[in-house]
Amino acid sequence: MASPRNFDVVILGTGPAGLQAAIHAARRKVAVLVLGKETKSSLFNAHIENFCCIFKLSGEEMIASGRQQATNFGAQFADQDVLHIAPVQDRFQIELENGDTIETRALIIATGTRRHQLGVEGEKALMGKGVSYCVDCDGNFYRNQDVAVVGGESAAVDGALTLTEIARTVHLVCGRLDVAADLRARLLNSAVHIHQETEVVAIEGDKAVESVVLKSGQRLAVSGVFIEQGAKGIMELATALGIRLDDDMKYIAADKKQATSVAGIYAAGDVCGPPWQMAKAVGEGCVAGLSAAKYARQAG
């Protein structure tokens, strides 16, 4: 395996918070890498009407402009989702969906929030009774049981692979697989039962999950359903790194420097809670970028 690539600051997220963080960190002449897929940003398809000094500019155009600004200052970009992050001595090691590994002195989480719920019959009633939204948090409760993972991107596929070491049978239900070739190959060579070009239309059970119903009418007998859409979210990342969440256990707690409870890790934007406004995200991204760059210099 090749040696990990090293950076001073790695930013997770290509939305307004992540891009602003990249601009300010790169201006401090530290090595910056931004991870994430710009088309997955909530800004990409947004209609902008209340951001100061910006008028009649699409979200896609704003992302392209911000990315170019950050690039001009020296930031690098990789359109990859993150699978795992772990502290290694005084750095953080990050595993990407394409199999690459990178290391960084400082980390900024600006992934935004993602829609978890499927909105299907039985989901709300069985939440916490077999319905989960975090394999890393709840997977061990289903040891030697039959489970299903719903989703076709990196979080779902990585979650399904993790569950093969815990559960008896693992089903993956998705419309289509949208992951890097390395992660796809690992999935296809695993024991996961893949159900593509379909979707879950209902989750059944009395006091706990008993099965999921697919669009075709097929029923999968399972005791656990993990809804993992998109890339890894707040709960997965926070759980793995020991980051403290807010009192409601929904968002990352950060101070005025956007520092989290873990030294070297910063957060900005929607991951820190409402209001869901680009102005807030950009401001927090600015502070996080400056703070992370300062930390990286001092740690270097």
PDB file of C-alpha atoms in Angstrom:
ATOM      1  CA  MET A   1       0.000   0.000   0.000  1.00  0.00           C
ATOM      2  CA  ALA A   2       1.269   3.470  -0.890  1.00  0.00           C
ATOM      3  CA  SER A   3       2.194   5.845   1.919  1.00  0.00           C
ATOM      4  CA  PRO A   4      -0.589   8.250   2.921  1.00  0.00           C
ATOM      5  CA  ARG A   5      -0.559  11.690   1.341  1.00  0.00           C
ATOM      6  CA  ASN A   6      -0.060  14.396   3.973  1.00  0.00           C
ATOM      7  CA  PHE A   7      -1.902  17.692   4.336  1.00  0.00           C
ATOM      8  CA  ASP A   8      -2.088  20.407   6.954  1.00  0.00           C
ATOM      9  CA  VAL A   9      -5.855  20.903   6.721  1.00  0.00           C
ATOM     10  CA  VAL A  10      -8.461  18.571   5.254  1.00  0.00           C
ATOM     11  CA  ILE A  11     -12.010  19.844   4.781  1.00  0.00           C
ATOM     12  CA  LEU A  12     -15.014  17.552   4.476  1.00  0.00           C
ATOM     13  CA  GLY A  13     -17.691  19.224   2.361  1.00  0.00           C
ATOM     14  CA  THR A  14     -17.863  21.344  -0.782  1.00  0.00           C
ATOM     15  CA  GLY A  15     -20.741  23.610   0.212  1.00  0.00           C
ATOM     16  CA  PRO A  16     -20.427  27.269   1.272  1.00  0.00           C
ATOM     17  CA  ALA A  17     -18.907  26.457   4.680  1.00  0.00           C
ATOM     18  CA  GLY A  18     -16.317  24.077   3.244  1.00  0.00           C
ATOM     19  CA  LEU A  19     -15.355  26.336   0.361  1.00  0.00           C
ATOM     20  CA  GLN A  20     -15.001  29.416   2.565  1.00  0.00           C
ATOM     21  CA  ALA A  21     -12.893  27.405   4.995  1.00  0.00           C
ATOM     22  CA  ALA A  22     -10.701  26.273   2.091  1.00  0.00           C
ATOM     23  CA  ILE A  23     -10.216  29.842   0.865  1.00  0.00           C
ATOM     24  CA  HIS A  24      -9.135  31.177   4.251  1.00  0.00           C
ATOM     25  CA  ALA A  25      -6.989  28.189   5.211  1.00  0.00           C
ATOM     26  CA  ALA A  26      -5.199  28.176   1.845  1.00  0.00           C
ATOM     27  CA  ARG A  27      -4.542  31.928   2.137  1.00  0.00           C
ATOM     28  CA  ARG A  28      -2.549  31.088   5.268  1.00  0.00           C
ATOM     29  CA  LYS A  29      -0.182  29.069   3.034  1.00  0.00           C
ATOM     30  CA  VAL A  30      -0.907  25.643   4.483  1.00  0.00           C
ATOM     31  CA  ALA A  31      -1.567  22.515   2.422  1.00  0.00           C
ATOM     32  CA  VAL A  32      -5.339  22.171   2.049  1.00  0.00           C
ATOM     33  CA  LEU A  33      -7.432  19.340   0.603  1.00  0.00           C
ATOM     34  CA  VAL A  34     -11.217  19.542   0.170  1.00  0.00           C
ATOM     35  CA  LEU A  35     -13.137  16.247   0.006  1.00  0.00           C
ATOM     36  CA  GLY A  36     -16.663  15.706  -1.273  1.00  0.00           C
ATOM     37  CA  LYS A  37     -18.851  15.705  -4.359  1.00  0.00           C
ATOM     38  CA  GLU A  38     -20.075  19.156  -5.308  1.00  0.00           C
ATOM     39  CA  THR A  39     -23.285  17.886  -6.915  1.00  0.00           C
ATOM     40  CA  LYS A  40     -24.290  16.444  -3.500  1.00  0.00           C
ATOM     41  CA  SER A  41     -24.140  19.853  -1.830  1.00  0.00           C
ATOM     42  CA  SER A  42     -27.531  21.333  -0.950  1.00  0.00           C
ATOM     43  CA  LEU A  43     -26.260  24.572  -2.498  1.00  0.00           C
ATOM     44  CA  PHE A  44     -25.734  22.994  -5.931  1.00  0.00           C
ATOM     45  CA  ASN A  45     -29.418  23.166  -6.929  1.00  0.00           C
ATOM     46  CA  ALA A  46     -30.358  26.053  -4.632  1.00  0.00           C
ATOM     47  CA  HIS A  47     -32.005  29.320  -5.615  1.00  0.00           C
ATOM     48  CA  ILE A  48     -30.114  32.176  -3.936  1.00  0.00           C
ATOM     49  CA  GLU A  49     -32.081  35.296  -3.043  1.00  0.00           C
ATOM     50  CA  ASN A  50     -31.055  36.433   0.455  1.00  0.00           C
ATOM     51  CA  PHE A  51     -27.252  36.354   0.501  1.00  0.00           C
ATOM     52  CA  CYS A  52     -25.717  39.817   0.745  1.00  0.00           C
ATOM     53  CA  CYS A  53     -24.260  41.226  -2.490  1.00  0.00           C
ATOM     54  CA  ILE A  54     -25.222  38.188  -4.574  1.00  0.00           C
ATOM     55  CA  PHE A  55     -28.144  38.540  -6.973  1.00  0.00           C
ATOM     56  CA  LYS A  56     -29.359  36.193  -9.700  1.00  0.00           C
ATOM     57  CA  LEU A  57     -26.557  33.674  -9.312  1.00  0.00           C
ATOM     58  CA  SER A  58     -27.320  29.967  -9.146  1.00  0.00           C
ATOM     59  CA  GLY A  59     -25.983  27.633  -6.474  1.00  0.00           C
ATOM     60  CA  GLU A  60     -24.049  25.712  -9.116  1.00  0.00           C
ATOM     61  CA  GLU A  61     -22.372  28.933 -10.283  1.00  0.00           C
ATOM     62  CA  MET A  62     -21.512  29.889  -6.704  1.00  0.00           C
ATOM     63  CA  ILE A  63     -19.894  26.519  -6.034  1.00  0.00           C
ATOM     64  CA  ALA A  64     -17.859  26.764  -9.236  1.00  0.00           C
ATOM     65  CA  SER A  65     -16.730  30.277  -8.317  1.00  0.00           C
ATOM     66  CA  GLY A  66     -15.825  29.322  -4.745  1.00  0.00           C
ATOM     67  CA  ARG A  67     -13.944  26.267  -5.903  1.00  0.00           C
ATOM     68  CA  GLN A  68     -11.937  28.373  -8.363  1.00  0.00           C
ATOM     69  CA  GLN A  69     -11.124  30.911  -5.650  1.00  0.00           C
ATOM     70  CA  ALA A  70      -9.893  28.188  -3.318  1.00  0.00           C
ATOM     71  CA  THR A  71      -7.862  26.586  -6.121  1.00  0.00           C
ATOM     72  CA  ASN A  72      -6.277  29.938  -6.935  1.00  0.00           C
ATOM     73  CA  PHE A  73      -5.023  30.143  -3.351  1.00  0.00           C
ATOM     74  CA  GLY A  74      -3.551  26.625  -3.554  1.00  0.00           C
ATOM     75  CA  ALA A  75      -6.282  24.336  -2.206  1.00  0.00           C
ATOM     76  CA  GLN A  76      -6.668  20.910  -3.792  1.00  0.00           C
ATOM     77  CA  PHE A  77      -9.930  19.023  -4.384  1.00  0.00           C
ATOM     78  CA  ALA A  78     -10.817  15.322  -4.515  1.00  0.00           C
ATOM     79  CA  ASP A  79     -14.354  14.236  -5.439  1.00  0.00           C
ATOM     80  CA  GLN A  80     -14.344  11.392  -2.922  1.00  0.00           C
ATOM     81  CA  ASP A  81     -16.482  10.408   0.052  1.00  0.00           C
ATOM     82  CA  VAL A  82     -14.850   9.553   3.374  1.00  0.00           C
ATOM     83  CA  LEU A  83     -15.296   6.057   4.796  1.00  0.00           C
ATOM     84  CA  HIS A  84     -13.300   6.178   8.018  1.00  0.00           C
ATOM     85  CA  ILE A  85     -11.333   8.670  10.112  1.00  0.00           C
ATOM     86  CA  ALA A  86      -9.013   7.673  12.941  1.00  0.00           C
ATOM     87  CA  PRO A  87      -6.486   9.556  15.092  1.00  0.00           C
ATOM     88  CA  VAL A  88      -2.904   8.396  14.494  1.00  0.00           C
ATOM     89  CA  GLN A  89      -0.465   9.987  16.957  1.00  0.00           C
ATOM     90  CA  ASP A  90      -0.787  13.758  16.368  1.00  0.00           C
ATOM     91  CA  ARG A  91      -2.619  13.472  13.044  1.00  0.00           C
ATOM     92  CA  PHE A  92      -5.857  12.121  11.584  1.00  0.00           C
ATOM     93  CA  GLN A  93      -5.844   9.312   9.041  1.00  0.00           C
ATOM     94  CA  ILE A  94      -8.660   9.338   6.497  1.00  0.00           C
ATOM     95  CA  GLU A  95      -9.734   6.420   4.303  1.00  0.00           C
ATOM     96  CA  LEU A  96     -11.442   7.385   1.037  1.00  0.00           C
ATOM     97  CA  GLU A  97     -13.958   5.385  -0.973  1.00  0.00           C
ATOM     98  CA  ASN A  98     -11.427   4.820  -3.767  1.00  0.00           C
ATOM     99  CA  GLY A  99      -9.085   3.055  -1.345  1.00  0.00           C
ATOM    100  CA  ASP A 100      -6.639   5.940  -0.902  1.00  0.00           C
ATOM    101  CA  THR A 101      -5.479   7.046   2.546  1.00  0.00           C
ATOM    102  CA  ILE A 102      -4.511  10.574   3.540  1.00  0.00           C
ATOM    103  CA  GLU A 103      -3.310  12.184   6.760  1.00  0.00           C
ATOM    104  CA  THR A 104      -3.831  15.672   8.122  1.00  0.00           C
ATOM    105  CA  ARG A 105      -2.911  17.780  11.132  1.00  0.00           C
ATOM    106  CA  ALA A 106      -6.298  19.548  11.265  1.00  0.00           C
ATOM    107  CA  LEU A 107      -9.748  18.533  10.101  1.00  0.00           C
ATOM    108  CA  ILE A 108     -12.805  20.670   9.316  1.00  0.00           C
ATOM    109  CA  ILE A 109     -16.214  19.009   9.167  1.00  0.00           C
ATOM    110  CA  ALA A 110     -18.533  20.984   6.892  1.00  0.00           C
ATOM    111  CA  THR A 111     -20.627  18.179   5.457  1.00  0.00           C
ATOM    112  CA  GLY A 112     -23.993  19.860   5.925  1.00  0.00           C
ATOM    113  CA  THR A 113     -26.998  17.822   6.945  1.00  0.00           C
ATOM    114  CA  ARG A 114     -28.569  15.066   4.922  1.00  0.00           C
ATOM    115  CA  ARG A 115     -32.120  13.799   4.751  1.00  0.00           C
ATOM    116  CA  HIS A 116     -32.180  10.541   6.659  1.00  0.00           C
ATOM    117  CA  GLN A 117     -35.759   9.380   6.578  1.00  0.00           C
ATOM    118  CA  LEU A 118     -37.336   7.382   3.767  1.00  0.00           C
ATOM    119  CA  GLY A 119     -40.847   8.498   4.684  1.00  0.00           C
ATOM    120  CA  VAL A 120     -42.305   5.013   4.285  1.00  0.00           C
ATOM    121  CA  GLU A 121     -44.988   3.240   6.275  1.00  0.00           C
ATOM    122  CA  GLY A 122     -43.739   1.870   9.587  1.00  0.00           C
ATOM    123  CA  GLU A 123     -40.505   3.851   9.649  1.00  0.00           C
ATOM    124  CA  LYS A 124     -41.501   6.425  12.255  1.00  0.00           C
ATOM    125  CA  ALA A 125     -43.350   3.939  14.494  1.00  0.00           C
ATOM    126  CA  LEU A 126     -40.384   1.547  14.563  1.00  0.00           C
ATOM    127  CA  MET A 127     -37.656   4.146  14.966  1.00  0.00           C
ATOM    128  CA  GLY A 128     -35.371   2.880  17.716  1.00  0.00           C
ATOM    129  CA  LYS A 129     -37.141  -0.479  17.569  1.00  0.00           C
ATOM    130  CA  GLY A 130     -35.115  -1.845  14.693  1.00  0.00           C
ATOM    131  CA  VAL A 131     -34.946   1.251  12.482  1.00  0.00           C
ATOM    132  CA  SER A 132     -31.577   3.005  12.739  1.00  0.00           C
ATOM    133  CA  TYR A 133     -29.744   5.702  10.817  1.00  0.00           C
ATOM    134  CA  CYS A 134     -26.203   4.844  11.907  1.00  0.00           C
ATOM    135  CA  VAL A 135     -24.444   1.506  11.412  1.00  0.00           C
ATOM    136  CA  ASP A 136     -21.412   2.681  13.378  1.00  0.00           C
ATOM    137  CA  CYS A 137     -23.649   3.588  16.327  1.00  0.00           C
ATOM    138  CA  ASP A 138     -26.067   0.649  16.441  1.00  0.00           C
ATOM    139  CA  GLY A 139     -24.576  -2.185  14.401  1.00  0.00           C
ATOM    140  CA  ASN A 140     -23.403  -4.214  17.389  1.00  0.00           C
ATOM    141  CA  PHE A 141     -26.981  -4.549  18.664  1.00  0.00           C
ATOM    142  CA  TYR A 142     -27.709  -6.872  15.724  1.00  0.00           C
ATOM    143  CA  ARG A 143     -25.019  -9.488  16.206  1.00  0.00           C
ATOM    144  CA  ASN A 144     -25.956 -12.765  14.480  1.00  0.00           C
ATOM    145  CA  GLN A 145     -29.238 -11.288  13.239  1.00  0.00           C
ATOM    146  CA  ASP A 146     -30.598 -10.566   9.754  1.00  0.00           C
ATOM    147  CA  VAL A 147     -30.462  -6.914   8.710  1.00  0.00           C
ATOM    148  CA  ALA A 148     -31.045  -4.614   5.735  1.00  0.00           C
ATOM    149  CA  VAL A 149     -29.186  -1.465   4.723  1.00  0.00           C
ATOM    150  CA  VAL A 150     -31.002   1.064   2.527  1.00  0.00           C
ATOM    151  CA  GLY A 151     -28.965   3.285   0.207  1.00  0.00           C
ATOM    152  CA  GLY A 152     -26.643   3.071  -2.768  1.00  0.00           C
ATOM    153  CA  GLU A 153     -23.817   5.459  -1.925  1.00  0.00           C
ATOM    154  CA  SER A 154     -20.694   5.242   0.214  1.00  0.00           C
ATOM    155  CA  ALA A 155     -22.317   5.316   3.660  1.00  0.00           C
ATOM    156  CA  ALA A 156     -24.683   2.437   2.823  1.00  0.00           C
ATOM    157  CA  VAL A 157     -22.089   0.271   1.096  1.00  0.00           C
ATOM    158  CA  ASP A 158     -19.487   0.756   3.810  1.00  0.00           C
ATOM    159  CA  GLY A 159     -22.166   0.119   6.430  1.00  0.00           C
ATOM    160  CA  ALA A 160     -23.225  -3.113   4.735  1.00  0.00           C
ATOM    161  CA  LEU A 161     -19.610  -4.304   4.611  1.00  0.00           C
ATOM    162  CA  THR A 162     -19.171  -3.480   8.299  1.00  0.00           C
ATOM    163  CA  LEU A 163     -22.301  -5.461   9.163  1.00  0.00           C
ATOM    164  CA  THR A 164     -20.987  -8.592   7.424  1.00  0.00           C
ATOM    165  CA  GLU A 165     -18.628  -8.929  10.402  1.00  0.00           C
ATOM    166  CA  ILE A 166     -21.505  -8.610  12.884  1.00  0.00           C
ATOM    167  CA  ALA A 167     -24.811  -9.797  11.458  1.00  0.00           C
ATOM    168  CA  ARG A 168     -25.817 -13.219  10.143  1.00  0.00           C
ATOM    169  CA  THR A 169     -27.292 -11.972   6.857  1.00  0.00           C
ATOM    170  CA  VAL A 170     -26.944  -8.520   5.294  1.00  0.00           C
ATOM    171  CA  HIS A 171     -29.194  -7.152   2.534  1.00  0.00           C
ATOM    172  CA  LEU A 172     -28.430  -3.941   0.624  1.00  0.00           C
ATOM    173  CA  VAL A 173     -31.427  -2.272  -1.021  1.00  0.00           C
ATOM    174  CA  CYS A 174     -30.871   0.543  -3.504  1.00  0.00           C
ATOM    175  CA  GLY A 175     -32.011   2.068  -6.752  1.00  0.00           C
ATOM    176  CA  ARG A 176     -28.471   1.944  -8.095  1.00  0.00           C
ATOM    177  CA  LEU A 177     -24.925   1.792  -6.790  1.00  0.00           C
ATOM    178  CA  ASP A 178     -23.097   5.115  -6.945  1.00  0.00           C
ATOM    179  CA  VAL A 179     -19.690   4.458  -5.396  1.00  0.00           C
ATOM    180  CA  ALA A 180     -16.050   4.367  -6.423  1.00  0.00           C
ATOM    181  CA  ALA A 181     -14.768   1.289  -8.233  1.00  0.00           C
ATOM    182  CA  ASP A 182     -12.722   0.074  -5.261  1.00  0.00           C
ATOM    183  CA  LEU A 183     -15.695   0.170  -2.899  1.00  0.00           C
ATOM    184  CA  ARG A 184     -17.958  -1.451  -5.494  1.00  0.00           C
ATOM    185  CA  ALA A 185     -15.470  -4.300  -5.953  1.00  0.00           C
ATOM    186  CA  ARG A 186     -15.309  -4.888  -2.200  1.00  0.00           C
ATOM    187  CA  LEU A 187     -19.105  -5.051  -2.084  1.00  0.00           C
ATOM    188  CA  LEU A 188     -19.426  -7.450  -5.013  1.00  0.00           C
ATOM    189  CA  ASN A 189     -16.814  -9.747  -3.461  1.00  0.00           C
ATOM    190  CA  SER A 190     -18.593  -9.765  -0.099  1.00  0.00           C
ATOM    191  CA  ALA A 191     -21.445 -11.821   1.352  1.00  0.00           C
ATOM    192  CA  VAL A 192     -23.917  -8.926   1.087  1.00  0.00           C
ATOM    193  CA  HIS A 193     -27.182  -9.747  -0.735  1.00  0.00           C
ATOM    194  CA  ILE A 194     -27.657  -6.865  -3.189  1.00  0.00           C
ATOM    195  CA  HIS A 195     -31.134  -5.769  -4.314  1.00  0.00           C
ATOM    196  CA  GLN A 196     -30.709  -3.110  -7.035  1.00  0.00           C
ATOM    197  CA  GLU A 197     -33.227  -1.089  -9.028  1.00  0.00           C
ATOM    198  CA  THR A 198     -35.782  -1.295  -6.260  1.00  0.00           C
ATOM    199  CA  GLU A 199     -36.719   0.512  -3.066  1.00  0.00           C
ATOM    200  CA  VAL A 200     -38.216  -0.069   0.356  1.00  0.00           C
ATOM    201  CA  VAL A 201     -41.917   0.842   0.411  1.00  0.00           C
ATOM    202  CA  ALA A 202     -42.760  -0.275   3.966  1.00  0.00           C
ATOM    203  CA  ILE A 203     -41.183  -1.470   7.186  1.00  0.00           C
ATOM    204  CA  GLU A 204     -43.248  -4.031   9.053  1.00  0.00           C
ATOM    205  CA  GLY A 205     -43.399  -5.165  12.651  1.00  0.00           C
ATOM    206  CA  ASP A 206     -45.515  -5.022  15.782  1.00  0.00           C
ATOM    207  CA  LYS A 207     -43.272  -4.052  18.681  1.00  0.00           C
ATOM    208  CA  ALA A 208     -40.062  -4.320  16.655  1.00  0.00           C
ATOM    209  CA  VAL A 209     -38.964  -4.599  13.019  1.00  0.00           C
ATOM    210  CA  GLU A 210     -39.840  -7.934  11.453  1.00  0.00           C
ATOM    211  CA  SER A 211     -39.445  -7.284   7.714  1.00  0.00           C
ATOM    212  CA  VAL A 212     -39.081  -4.744   4.932  1.00  0.00           C
ATOM    213  CA  VAL A 213     -41.278  -4.706   1.844  1.00  0.00           C
ATOM    214  CA  LEU A 214     -39.705  -3.924  -1.515  1.00  0.00           C
ATOM    215  CA  LYS A 215     -41.406  -2.239  -4.450  1.00  0.00           C
ATOM    216  CA  SER A 216     -41.669  -5.613  -6.193  1.00  0.00           C
ATOM    217  CA  GLY A 217     -43.705  -6.952  -3.269  1.00  0.00           C
ATOM    218  CA  GLN A 218     -40.820  -9.075  -1.979  1.00  0.00           C
ATOM    219  CA  ARG A 219     -40.443  -9.218   1.792  1.00  0.00           C
ATOM    220  CA  LEU A 220     -37.064  -9.483   3.478  1.00  0.00           C
ATOM    221  CA  ALA A 221     -37.260 -10.942   6.979  1.00  0.00           C
ATOM    222  CA  VAL A 222     -34.969  -8.735   9.076  1.00  0.00           C
ATOM    223  CA  SER A 223     -34.795  -7.446  12.628  1.00  0.00           C
ATOM    224  CA  GLY A 224     -32.819  -4.329  11.795  1.00  0.00           C
ATOM    225  CA  VAL A 225     -33.060  -1.686   9.060  1.00  0.00           C
ATOM    226  CA  PHE A 226     -30.228   0.820   8.618  1.00  0.00           C
ATOM    227  CA  ILE A 227     -31.136   3.838   6.490  1.00  0.00           C
ATOM    228  CA  GLU A 228     -27.815   5.191   5.225  1.00  0.00           C
ATOM    229  CA  GLN A 229     -28.265   7.680   2.399  1.00  0.00           C
ATOM    230  CA  GLY A 230     -25.422   9.644   0.834  1.00  0.00           C
ATOM    231  CA  ALA A 231     -22.033  10.004   2.509  1.00  0.00           C
ATOM    232  CA  LYS A 232     -21.316   9.490   6.186  1.00  0.00           C
ATOM    233  CA  GLY A 233     -23.109  12.041   8.334  1.00  0.00           C
ATOM    234  CA  ILE A 234     -22.705  13.776  11.647  1.00  0.00           C
ATOM    235  CA  MET A 235     -23.543  10.843  13.907  1.00  0.00           C
ATOM    236  CA  GLU A 236     -21.161   8.428  12.198  1.00  0.00           C
ATOM    237  CA  LEU A 237     -18.233  10.845  12.159  1.00  0.00           C
ATOM    238  CA  ALA A 238     -18.831  12.135  15.667  1.00  0.00           C
ATOM    239  CA  THR A 239     -19.212   8.637  17.095  1.00  0.00           C
ATOM    240  CA  ALA A 240     -15.967   7.423  15.548  1.00  0.00           C
ATOM    241  CA  LEU A 241     -13.948  10.429  16.678  1.00  0.00           C
ATOM    242  CA  GLY A 242     -15.510  11.065  20.091  1.00  0.00           C
ATOM    243  CA  ILE A 243     -16.749  14.527  19.155  1.00  0.00           C
ATOM    244  CA  ARG A 244     -19.248  16.009  21.606  1.00  0.00           C
ATOM    245  CA  LEU A 245     -22.670  16.817  20.205  1.00  0.00           C
ATOM    246  CA  ASP A 246     -25.076  19.500  21.408  1.00  0.00           C
ATOM    247  CA  ASP A 247     -27.613  18.926  24.189  1.00  0.00           C
ATOM    248  CA  ASP A 248     -30.161  17.539  21.719  1.00  0.00           C
ATOM    249  CA  MET A 249     -27.567  15.105  20.294  1.00  0.00           C
ATOM    250  CA  LYS A 250     -28.307  16.347  16.774  1.00  0.00           C
ATOM    251  CA  TYR A 251     -25.465  18.693  15.849  1.00  0.00           C
ATOM    252  CA  ILE A 252     -21.756  19.154  16.526  1.00  0.00           C
ATOM    253  CA  ALA A 253     -20.974  21.445  19.444  1.00  0.00           C
ATOM    254  CA  ALA A 254     -18.373  24.065  18.501  1.00  0.00           C
ATOM    255  CA  ASP A 255     -16.995  27.148  20.261  1.00  0.00           C
ATOM    256  CA  LYS A 256     -16.451  30.643  18.842  1.00  0.00           C
ATOM    257  CA  LYS A 257     -13.338  29.442  17.028  1.00  0.00           C
ATOM    258  CA  GLN A 258     -15.435  26.589  15.543  1.00  0.00           C
ATOM    259  CA  ALA A 259     -13.327  24.140  17.547  1.00  0.00           C
ATOM    260  CA  THR A 260     -14.961  20.884  18.629  1.00  0.00           C
ATOM    261  CA  SER A 261     -14.262  18.884  21.782  1.00  0.00           C
ATOM    262  CA  VAL A 262     -11.433  17.059  19.946  1.00  0.00           C
ATOM    263  CA  ALA A 263      -8.209  18.994  19.457  1.00  0.00           C
ATOM    264  CA  GLY A 264      -7.500  19.633  15.792  1.00  0.00           C
ATOM    265  CA  ILE A 265     -11.094  19.107  14.637  1.00  0.00           C
ATOM    266  CA  TYR A 266     -13.300  22.036  13.668  1.00  0.00           C
ATOM    267  CA  ALA A 267     -16.872  22.249  12.377  1.00  0.00           C
ATOM    268  CA  ALA A 268     -18.823  24.790  10.339  1.00  0.00           C
ATOM    269  CA  GLY A 269     -22.179  25.262   8.653  1.00  0.00           C
ATOM    270  CA  ASP A 270     -25.303  23.172   9.006  1.00  0.00           C
ATOM    271  CA  VAL A 271     -23.483  20.468  11.006  1.00  0.00           C
ATOM    272  CA  CYS A 272     -23.432  22.991  13.849  1.00  0.00           C
ATOM    273  CA  GLY A 273     -27.207  23.488  13.759  1.00  0.00           C
ATOM    274  CA  PRO A 274     -29.731  26.063  12.546  1.00  0.00           C
ATOM    275  CA  PRO A 275     -30.460  28.539  11.110  1.00  0.00           C
ATOM    276  CA  TRP A 276     -30.026  26.892   7.706  1.00  0.00           C
ATOM    277  CA  GLN A 277     -28.608  29.970   6.000  1.00  0.00           C
ATOM    278  CA  MET A 278     -25.663  30.346   3.664  1.00  0.00           C
ATOM    279  CA  ALA A 279     -24.566  33.527   5.450  1.00  0.00           C
ATOM    280  CA  LYS A 280     -24.077  31.576   8.685  1.00  0.00           C
ATOM    281  CA  ALA A 281     -22.269  28.761   6.884  1.00  0.00           C
ATOM    282  CA  VAL A 282     -19.856  31.139   5.151  1.00  0.00           C
ATOM    283  CA  GLY A 283     -19.086  33.007   8.379  1.00  0.00           C
ATOM    284  CA  GLU A 284     -18.414  29.824  10.308  1.00  0.00           C
ATOM    285  CA  GLY A 285     -16.362  28.464   7.410  1.00  0.00           C
ATOM    286  CA  CYS A 286     -14.170  31.563   7.492  1.00  0.00           C
ATOM    287  CA  VAL A 287     -13.502  31.157  11.217  1.00  0.00           C
ATOM    288  CA  ALA A 288     -12.932  27.398  10.946  1.00  0.00           C
ATOM    289  CA  GLY A 289     -10.453  27.833   8.096  1.00  0.00           C
ATOM    290  CA  LEU A 290      -8.411  30.399   9.995  1.00  0.00           C
ATOM    291  CA  SER A 291      -8.510  28.375  13.219  1.00  0.00           C
ATOM    292  CA  ALA A 292      -7.522  25.117  11.533  1.00  0.00           C
ATOM    293  CA  ALA A 293      -4.649  26.737   9.654  1.00  0.00           C
ATOM    294  CA  LYS A 294      -3.327  28.258  12.894  1.00  0.00           C
ATOM    295  CA  TYR A 295      -3.584  24.891  14.655  1.00  0.00           C
ATOM    296  CA  ALA A 296      -1.793  23.097  11.817  1.00  0.00           C
ATOM    297  CA  ARG A 297       1.069  25.594  11.897  1.00  0.00           C
ATOM    298  CA  GLN A 298       1.469  25.269  15.648  1.00  0.00           C
ATOM    299  CA  ALA A 299       1.311  21.461  15.467  1.00  0.00           C
ATOM    300  CA  GLY A 300       3.789  21.271  12.617  1.00  0.00           C
TER     301      GLY A 300
END
